[in-house]
Short mmCIF file of C-alpha atoms in Angstrom, two decimals:
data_model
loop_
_atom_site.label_atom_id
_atom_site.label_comp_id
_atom_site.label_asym_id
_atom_site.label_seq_id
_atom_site.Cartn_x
_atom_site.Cartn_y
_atom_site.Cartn_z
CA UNK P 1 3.34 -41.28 -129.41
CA UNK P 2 4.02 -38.10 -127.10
CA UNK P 3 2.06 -35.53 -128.21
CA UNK P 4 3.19 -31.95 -129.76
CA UNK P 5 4.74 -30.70 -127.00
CA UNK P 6 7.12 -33.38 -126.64
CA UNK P 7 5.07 -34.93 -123.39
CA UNK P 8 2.59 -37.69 -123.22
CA UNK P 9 -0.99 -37.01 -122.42
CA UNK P 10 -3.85 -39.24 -121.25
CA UNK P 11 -4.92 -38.80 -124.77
CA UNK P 12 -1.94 -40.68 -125.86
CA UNK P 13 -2.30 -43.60 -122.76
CA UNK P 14 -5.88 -44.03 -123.98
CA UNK P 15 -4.96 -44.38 -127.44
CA UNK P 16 -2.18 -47.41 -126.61
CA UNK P 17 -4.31 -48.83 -123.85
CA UNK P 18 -7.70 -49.12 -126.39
CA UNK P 19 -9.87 -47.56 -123.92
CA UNK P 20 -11.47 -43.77 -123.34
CA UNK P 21 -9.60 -41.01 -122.05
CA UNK P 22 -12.44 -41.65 -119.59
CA UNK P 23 -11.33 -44.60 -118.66
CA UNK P 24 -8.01 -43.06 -118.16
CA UNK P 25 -8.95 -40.47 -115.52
CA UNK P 26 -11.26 -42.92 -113.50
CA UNK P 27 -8.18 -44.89 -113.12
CA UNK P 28 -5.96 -42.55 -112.47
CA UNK P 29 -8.66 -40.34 -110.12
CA UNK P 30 -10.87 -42.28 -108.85
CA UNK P 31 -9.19 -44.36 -106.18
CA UNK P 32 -9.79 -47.70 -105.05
CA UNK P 33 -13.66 -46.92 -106.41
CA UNK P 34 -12.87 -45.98 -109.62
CA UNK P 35 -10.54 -48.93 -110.05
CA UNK P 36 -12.79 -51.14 -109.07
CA UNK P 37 -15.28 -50.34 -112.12
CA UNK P 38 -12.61 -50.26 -114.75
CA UNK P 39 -12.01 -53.79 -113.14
CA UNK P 40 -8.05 -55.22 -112.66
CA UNK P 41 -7.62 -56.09 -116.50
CA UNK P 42 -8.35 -52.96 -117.59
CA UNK P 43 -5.96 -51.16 -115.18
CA UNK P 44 -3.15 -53.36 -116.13
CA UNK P 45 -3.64 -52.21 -119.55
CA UNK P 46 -3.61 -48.58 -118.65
CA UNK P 47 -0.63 -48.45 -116.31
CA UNK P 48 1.28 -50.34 -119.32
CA UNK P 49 0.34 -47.45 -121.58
CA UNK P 50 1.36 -44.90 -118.97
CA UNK P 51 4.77 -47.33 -119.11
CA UNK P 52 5.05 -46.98 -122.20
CA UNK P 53 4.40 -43.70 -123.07
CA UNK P 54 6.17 -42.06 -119.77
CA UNK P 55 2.94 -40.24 -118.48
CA UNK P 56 3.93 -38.87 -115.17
CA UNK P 57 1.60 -35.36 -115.41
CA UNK P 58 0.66 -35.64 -112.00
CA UNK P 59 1.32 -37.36 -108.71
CA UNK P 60 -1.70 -39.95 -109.00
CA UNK P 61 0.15 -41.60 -112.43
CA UNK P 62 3.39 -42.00 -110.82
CA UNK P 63 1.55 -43.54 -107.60
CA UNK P 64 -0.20 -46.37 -110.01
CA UNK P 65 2.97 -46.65 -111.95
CA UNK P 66 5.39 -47.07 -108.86
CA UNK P 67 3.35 -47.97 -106.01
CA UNK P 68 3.89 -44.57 -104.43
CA UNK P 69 4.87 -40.88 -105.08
CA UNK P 70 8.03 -41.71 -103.09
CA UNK P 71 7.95 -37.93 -102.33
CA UNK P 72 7.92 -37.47 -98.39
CA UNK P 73 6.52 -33.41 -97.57
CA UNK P 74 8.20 -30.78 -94.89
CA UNK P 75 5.69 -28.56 -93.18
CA UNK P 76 6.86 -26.05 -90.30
CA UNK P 77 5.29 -24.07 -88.44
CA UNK P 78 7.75 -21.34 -87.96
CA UNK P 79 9.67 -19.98 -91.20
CA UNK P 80 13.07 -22.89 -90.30
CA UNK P 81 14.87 -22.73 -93.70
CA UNK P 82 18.45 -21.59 -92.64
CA UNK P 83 19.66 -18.36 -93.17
CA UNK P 84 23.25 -19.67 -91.93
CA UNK P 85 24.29 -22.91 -91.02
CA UNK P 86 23.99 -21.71 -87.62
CA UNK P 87 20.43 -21.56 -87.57
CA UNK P 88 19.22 -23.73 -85.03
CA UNK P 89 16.40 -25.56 -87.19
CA UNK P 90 19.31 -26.51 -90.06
CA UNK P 91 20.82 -29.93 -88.28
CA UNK P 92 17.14 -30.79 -88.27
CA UNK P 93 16.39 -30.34 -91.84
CA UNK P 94 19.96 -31.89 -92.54
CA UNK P 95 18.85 -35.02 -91.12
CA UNK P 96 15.75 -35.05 -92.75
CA UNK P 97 17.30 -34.68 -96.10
CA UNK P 98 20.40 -36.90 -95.74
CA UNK P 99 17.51 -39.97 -94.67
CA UNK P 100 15.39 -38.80 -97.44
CA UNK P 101 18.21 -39.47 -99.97
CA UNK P 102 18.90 -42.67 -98.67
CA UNK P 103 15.82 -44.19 -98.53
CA UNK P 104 15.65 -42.74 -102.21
CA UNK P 105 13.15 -40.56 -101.91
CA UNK P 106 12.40 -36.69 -102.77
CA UNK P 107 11.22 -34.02 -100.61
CA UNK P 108 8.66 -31.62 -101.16
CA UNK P 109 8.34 -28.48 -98.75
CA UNK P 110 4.89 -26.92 -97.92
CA UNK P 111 4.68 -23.21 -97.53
CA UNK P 112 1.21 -22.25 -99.02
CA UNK P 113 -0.73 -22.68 -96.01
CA UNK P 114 -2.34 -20.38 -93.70
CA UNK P 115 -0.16 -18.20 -91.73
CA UNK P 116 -1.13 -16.08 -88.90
CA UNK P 117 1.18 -13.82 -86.84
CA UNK P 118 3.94 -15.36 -88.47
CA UNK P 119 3.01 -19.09 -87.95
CA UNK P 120 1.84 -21.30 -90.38
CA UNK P 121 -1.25 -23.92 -89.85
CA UNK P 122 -2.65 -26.64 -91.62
CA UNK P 123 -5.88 -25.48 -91.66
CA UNK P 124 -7.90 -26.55 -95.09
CA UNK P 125 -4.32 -27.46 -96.42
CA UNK P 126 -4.80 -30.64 -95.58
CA UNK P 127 -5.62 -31.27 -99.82
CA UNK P 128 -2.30 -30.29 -100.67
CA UNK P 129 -0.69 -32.83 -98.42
CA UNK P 130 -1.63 -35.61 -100.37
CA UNK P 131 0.65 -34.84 -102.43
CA UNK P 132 3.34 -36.81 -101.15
CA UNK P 133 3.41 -40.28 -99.55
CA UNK P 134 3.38 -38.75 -96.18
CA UNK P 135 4.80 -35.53 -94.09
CA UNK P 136 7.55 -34.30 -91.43
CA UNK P 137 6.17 -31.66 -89.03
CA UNK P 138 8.46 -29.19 -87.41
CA UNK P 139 8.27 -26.37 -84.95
CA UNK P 140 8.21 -25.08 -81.25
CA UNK P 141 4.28 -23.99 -81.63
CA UNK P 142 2.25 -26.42 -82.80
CA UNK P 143 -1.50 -26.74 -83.03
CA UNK P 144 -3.53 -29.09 -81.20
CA UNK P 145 -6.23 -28.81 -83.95
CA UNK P 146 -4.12 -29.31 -86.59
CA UNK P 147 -2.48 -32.64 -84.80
CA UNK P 148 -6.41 -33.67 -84.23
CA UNK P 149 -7.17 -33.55 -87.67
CA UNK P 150 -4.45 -35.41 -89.09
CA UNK P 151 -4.88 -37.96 -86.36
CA UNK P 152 -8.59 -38.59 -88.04
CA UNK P 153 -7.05 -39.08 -91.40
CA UNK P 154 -5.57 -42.00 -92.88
CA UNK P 155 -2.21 -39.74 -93.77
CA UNK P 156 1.32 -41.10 -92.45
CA UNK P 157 3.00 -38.12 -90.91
CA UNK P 158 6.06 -38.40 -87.97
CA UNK P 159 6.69 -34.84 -85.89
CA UNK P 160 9.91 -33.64 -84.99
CA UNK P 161 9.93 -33.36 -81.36
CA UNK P 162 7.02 -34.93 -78.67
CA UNK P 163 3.57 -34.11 -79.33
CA UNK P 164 0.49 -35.03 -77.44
CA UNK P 165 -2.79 -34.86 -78.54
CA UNK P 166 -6.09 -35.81 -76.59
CA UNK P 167 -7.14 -37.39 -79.91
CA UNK P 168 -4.76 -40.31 -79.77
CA UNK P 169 -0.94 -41.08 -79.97
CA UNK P 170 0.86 -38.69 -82.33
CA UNK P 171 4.02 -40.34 -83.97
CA UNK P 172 7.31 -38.29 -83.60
CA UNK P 173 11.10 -38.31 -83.01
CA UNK P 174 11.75 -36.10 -79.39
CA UNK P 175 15.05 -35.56 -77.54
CA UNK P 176 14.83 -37.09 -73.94
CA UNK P 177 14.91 -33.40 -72.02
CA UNK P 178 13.69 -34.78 -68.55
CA UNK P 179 16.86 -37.14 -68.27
CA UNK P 180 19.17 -34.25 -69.73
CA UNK P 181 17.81 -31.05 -67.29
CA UNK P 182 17.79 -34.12 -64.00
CA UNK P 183 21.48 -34.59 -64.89
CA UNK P 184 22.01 -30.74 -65.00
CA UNK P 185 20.93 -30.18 -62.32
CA UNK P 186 22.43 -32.97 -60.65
CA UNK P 187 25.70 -32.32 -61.53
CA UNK P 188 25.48 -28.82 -60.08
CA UNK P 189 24.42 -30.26 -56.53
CA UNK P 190 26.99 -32.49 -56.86
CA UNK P 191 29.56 -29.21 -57.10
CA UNK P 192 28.13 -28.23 -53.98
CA UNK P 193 25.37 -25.98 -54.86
CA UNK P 194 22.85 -26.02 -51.88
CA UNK P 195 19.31 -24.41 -53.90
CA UNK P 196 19.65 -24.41 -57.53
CA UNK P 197 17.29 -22.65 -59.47
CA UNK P 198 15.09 -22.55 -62.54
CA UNK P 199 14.66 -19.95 -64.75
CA UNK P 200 12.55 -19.57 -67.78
CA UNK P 201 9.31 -20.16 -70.07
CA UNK P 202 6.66 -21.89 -67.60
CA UNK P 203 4.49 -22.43 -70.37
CA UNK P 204 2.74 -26.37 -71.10
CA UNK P 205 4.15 -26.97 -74.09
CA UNK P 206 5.75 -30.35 -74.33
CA UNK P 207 9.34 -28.90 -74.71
CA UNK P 208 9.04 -27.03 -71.29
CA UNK P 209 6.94 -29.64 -69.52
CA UNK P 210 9.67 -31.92 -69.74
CA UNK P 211 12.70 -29.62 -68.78
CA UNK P 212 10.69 -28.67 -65.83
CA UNK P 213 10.07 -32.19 -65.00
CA UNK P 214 13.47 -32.73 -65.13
CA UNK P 215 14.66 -30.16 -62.91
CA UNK P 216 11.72 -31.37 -60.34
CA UNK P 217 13.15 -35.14 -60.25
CA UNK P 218 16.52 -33.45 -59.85
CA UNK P 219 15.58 -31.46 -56.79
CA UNK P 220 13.27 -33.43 -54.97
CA UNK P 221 16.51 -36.14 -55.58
CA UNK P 222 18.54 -33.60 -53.77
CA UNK P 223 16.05 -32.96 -50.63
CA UNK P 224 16.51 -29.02 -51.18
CA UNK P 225 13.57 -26.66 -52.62
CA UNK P 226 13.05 -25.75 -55.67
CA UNK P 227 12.85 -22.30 -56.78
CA UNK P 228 10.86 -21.11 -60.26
CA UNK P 229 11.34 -18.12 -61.75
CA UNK P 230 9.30 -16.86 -64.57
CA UNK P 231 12.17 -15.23 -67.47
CA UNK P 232 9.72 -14.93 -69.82
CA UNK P 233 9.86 -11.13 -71.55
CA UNK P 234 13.01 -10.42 -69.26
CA UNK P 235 16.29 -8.93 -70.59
CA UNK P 236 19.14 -10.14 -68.54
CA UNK P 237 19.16 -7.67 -66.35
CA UNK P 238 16.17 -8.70 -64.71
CA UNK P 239 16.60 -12.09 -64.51
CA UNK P 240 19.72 -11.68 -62.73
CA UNK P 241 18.26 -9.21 -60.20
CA UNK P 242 15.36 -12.18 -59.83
CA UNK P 243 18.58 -14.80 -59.15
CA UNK P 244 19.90 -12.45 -56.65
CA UNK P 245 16.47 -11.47 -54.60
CA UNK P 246 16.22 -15.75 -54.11
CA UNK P 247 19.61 -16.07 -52.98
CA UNK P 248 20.65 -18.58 -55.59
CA UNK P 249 24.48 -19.46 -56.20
CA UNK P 250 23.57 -21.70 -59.55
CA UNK P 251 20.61 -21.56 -62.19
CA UNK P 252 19.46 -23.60 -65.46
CA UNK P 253 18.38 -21.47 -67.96
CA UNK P 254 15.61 -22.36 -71.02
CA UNK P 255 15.09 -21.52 -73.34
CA UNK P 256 18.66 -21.36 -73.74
CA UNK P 257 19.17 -17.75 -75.62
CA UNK P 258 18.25 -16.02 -72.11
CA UNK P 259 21.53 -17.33 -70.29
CA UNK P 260 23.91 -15.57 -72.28
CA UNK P 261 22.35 -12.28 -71.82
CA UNK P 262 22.30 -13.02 -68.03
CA UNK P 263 25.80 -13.83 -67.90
CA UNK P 264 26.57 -10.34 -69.98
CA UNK P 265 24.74 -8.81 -67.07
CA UNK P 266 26.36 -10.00 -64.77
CA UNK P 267 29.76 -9.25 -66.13
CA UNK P 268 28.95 -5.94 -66.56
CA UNK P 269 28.00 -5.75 -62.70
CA UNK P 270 31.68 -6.82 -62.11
CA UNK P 271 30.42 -10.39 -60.98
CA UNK P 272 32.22 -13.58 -62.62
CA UNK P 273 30.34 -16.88 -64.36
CA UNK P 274 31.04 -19.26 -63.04
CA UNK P 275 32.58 -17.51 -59.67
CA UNK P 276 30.01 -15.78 -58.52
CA UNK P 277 26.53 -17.62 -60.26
CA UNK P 278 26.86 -20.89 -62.15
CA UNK P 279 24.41 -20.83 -65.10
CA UNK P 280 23.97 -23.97 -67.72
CA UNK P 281 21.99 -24.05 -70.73
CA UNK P 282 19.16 -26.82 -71.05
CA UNK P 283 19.60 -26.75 -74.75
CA UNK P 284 20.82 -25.36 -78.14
CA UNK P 285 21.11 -21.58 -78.38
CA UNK P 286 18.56 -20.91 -81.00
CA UNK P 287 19.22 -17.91 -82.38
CA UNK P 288 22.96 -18.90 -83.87
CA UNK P 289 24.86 -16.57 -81.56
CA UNK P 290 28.32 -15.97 -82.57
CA UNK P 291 28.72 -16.98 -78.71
CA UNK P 292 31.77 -18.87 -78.05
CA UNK P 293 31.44 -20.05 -74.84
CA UNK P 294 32.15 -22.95 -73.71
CA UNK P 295 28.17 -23.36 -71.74
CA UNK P 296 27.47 -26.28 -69.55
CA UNK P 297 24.37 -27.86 -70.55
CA UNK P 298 23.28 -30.29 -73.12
CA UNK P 299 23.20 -30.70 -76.67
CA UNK P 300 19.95 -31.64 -78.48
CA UNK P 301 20.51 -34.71 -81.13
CA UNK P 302 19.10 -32.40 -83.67
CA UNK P 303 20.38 -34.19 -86.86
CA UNK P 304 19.79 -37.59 -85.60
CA UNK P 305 16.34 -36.67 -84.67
CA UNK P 306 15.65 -35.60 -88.30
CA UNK P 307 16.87 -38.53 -89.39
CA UNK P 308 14.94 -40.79 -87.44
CA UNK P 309 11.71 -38.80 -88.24
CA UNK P 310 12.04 -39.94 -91.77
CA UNK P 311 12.87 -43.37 -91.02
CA UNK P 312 9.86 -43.53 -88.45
CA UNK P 313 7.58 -41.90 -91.01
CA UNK P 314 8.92 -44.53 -93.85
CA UNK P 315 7.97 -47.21 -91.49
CA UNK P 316 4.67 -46.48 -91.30
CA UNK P 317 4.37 -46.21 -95.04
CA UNK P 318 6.03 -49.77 -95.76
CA UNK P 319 4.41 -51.34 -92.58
CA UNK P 320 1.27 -53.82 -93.46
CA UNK P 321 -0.39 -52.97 -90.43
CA UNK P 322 -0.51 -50.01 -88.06
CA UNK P 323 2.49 -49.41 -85.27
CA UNK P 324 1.44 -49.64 -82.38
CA UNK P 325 1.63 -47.19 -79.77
CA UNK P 326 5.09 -47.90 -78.10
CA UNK P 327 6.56 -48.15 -81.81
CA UNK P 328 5.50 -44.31 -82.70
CA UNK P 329 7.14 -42.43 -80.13
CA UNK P 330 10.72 -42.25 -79.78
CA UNK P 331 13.16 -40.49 -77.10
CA UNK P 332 17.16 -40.03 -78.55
CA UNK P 333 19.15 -38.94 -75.42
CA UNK P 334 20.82 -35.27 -75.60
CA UNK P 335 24.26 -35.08 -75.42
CA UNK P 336 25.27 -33.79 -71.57
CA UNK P 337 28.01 -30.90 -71.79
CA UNK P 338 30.48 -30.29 -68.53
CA UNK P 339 31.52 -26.92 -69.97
CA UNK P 340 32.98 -24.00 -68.23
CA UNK P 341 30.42 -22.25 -66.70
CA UNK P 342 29.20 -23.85 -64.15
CA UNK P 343 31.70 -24.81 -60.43
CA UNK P 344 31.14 -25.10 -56.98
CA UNK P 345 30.07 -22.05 -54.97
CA UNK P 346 32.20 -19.53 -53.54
CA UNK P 347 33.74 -20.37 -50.09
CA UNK P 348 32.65 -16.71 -49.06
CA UNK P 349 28.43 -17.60 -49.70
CA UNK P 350 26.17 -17.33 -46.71
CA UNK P 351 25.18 -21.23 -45.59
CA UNK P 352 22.06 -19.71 -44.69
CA UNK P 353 20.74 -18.76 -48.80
CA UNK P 354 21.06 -15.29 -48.48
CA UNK P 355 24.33 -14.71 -50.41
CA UNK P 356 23.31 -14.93 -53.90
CA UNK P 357 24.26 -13.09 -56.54
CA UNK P 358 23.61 -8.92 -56.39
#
């Protein structure tokens, strides 16, 4: 029945089903159109053959046969495949495989697509998505185009992290950062800290919208001022010298890789973390440094939030009818971390907020 080669063609399913090879690839290609003209007996007859014979050339045949692909696609907009298991996109992708293998399903990773200046977008790669049942999205930088356009398709996808697109509810996985930086920041008032401040990426992307709003709630909570300072682009260095020109005894630091290269400049200025500045970490270090620190901060549920990117996207693939709203956007709370270097200000600190760090 196979043919030379050992594998069954649509040759050989036209020949056991009775019809054309024709016939065969309106079925298998033509969607719900196509289907409709070779009418339901006809199909029944063809997906026996492909039974039968074990065609599964492409996708579309194992769709018909099994309902679905059962193949659930990866696309990231940063290169994330770990180099180490310290890489801090691998719990992600470990979530997203361990759920993948329970729900029985295979994943499929799309790299092809346009890149520019080392980011990839969908762009016209939309096509090749359709290969699988539906997709995971990953990455910091998104784009707001590319969300658009696959909110105007009828293809299930789930983001890791929140998303928020003008052109309607985007369905992802986040990790609650506003209730994680509040209690942060909280906790260091709470040590006695009179003006705690900020420092970081100001940019409006979701990630650093919500820390920020975070630290606001957490402030305005306290009755004390809060004070924003822009580390983007600055080596440690200079983010301590901006600490020290506001007078601050205790910072929060995102994104998180900045804090340890404030705390080695402070060291090497003979000043002690915590003794001198408390600094905590509203996040992950993403760069997998060797770092063994014990940082207070938080820890981002970055395994569980893979996880439960799969399981949201499966939903919407099994579901009858759309999710609404509400049902597409999920929060997992962050893990809060006490650590070691953070503690109440020194006794010696101006009252008045002008004995910060030098």
């Amino acid at each position: 029945m196979p043919g030379a080669n050992g594998r069954a063609t649509q040759a050989d399913v036209a020949r056991v089903a009775g019809v054309s090879q024709a016939t065969v690839s309106l079925i298998l290609n033509g969607g719900d159109t196509g289907r409709r003209r070779a009418g339901e007996q006809t199909r029944r007859r063809v997906l026996d053959a492909i039974r039968m014979t074990g065609y599964v050339a492409n996708p579309a045949a194992q769709r018909l046969a099994g309902g679905r692909t059962r193949i659930i696609g990866v696309f990231t907009y940063e290169p994330v495949f770990p180099r180490d298991s310290r890489d801090f996109y691998h719990p992600f992708l470990v979530g997203v495989e361990a759920q993948t293998e329970e729900l029985g399903c295979d994943l499929l990773f799309f790299t092809s697509t346009p890149s520019r200046e080392g980011r990839r977008l969908l762009g016209g790669g939309f096509r090749r998505l359709g290969i699988a049942d539906g997709c995971v999205l990953l990455g910091r930088h998104d784009d707001k185009r590319d969300l658009a356009d696959l909110l105007s398709r009828d293809f299930p996808f789930a983001f890791i992290g929140r998303r928020e697109s003008d052109a309607g509810t985007v369905p992802y996985v986040g990790a609650d950062y506003v209730t994680a930086t509040r209690e942060v920041v909280e906790r260091l008032f709470a040590l006695g800290h009179e003006r705690v401040g900020f420092v970081g990426d100001l940019r409006r992307d979701e990630p650093s919208v919500d820390r920020a709003q975070g630290y606001h709630q957490a402030v305005r909570a306290a009755g004390s001022r809060p004070v924003v300072l822009n580390g983007t682009g600055l080596t440690g260095g200079e983010a301590l010298d901006l600490i020290g020109e506001t007078g601050l005894t205790a910072a929060v630091v995102w994104p998180s890789g900045l804090a340890p290269d404030i705390r080695a400049a402070a060291l090497a200025r003979g000043k002690s973390v915590p003794g001198d500045l408390s600094l905590a970490q509203l996040g992950d270090v993403e760069d997998g440094s060797p770092d063994d620190i014990d940082w207070t901060g938080f820890r981002i549920p970055r395994e569980q939030m893979g996880a439960a990117a799969v399981r949201l996207l499966f939903e919407q693939l099994v579901s009858p009818t759309l999710l609404p709203a509400d049902a597409l956007r999920r929060s997992l709370p962050c893990t809060i971390v006490p650590g070691a270097t953070t503690g109440a200000p020194a006794r010696t600190r101006s009252r008045s907020g002008g004995g910060g760090v030098r």
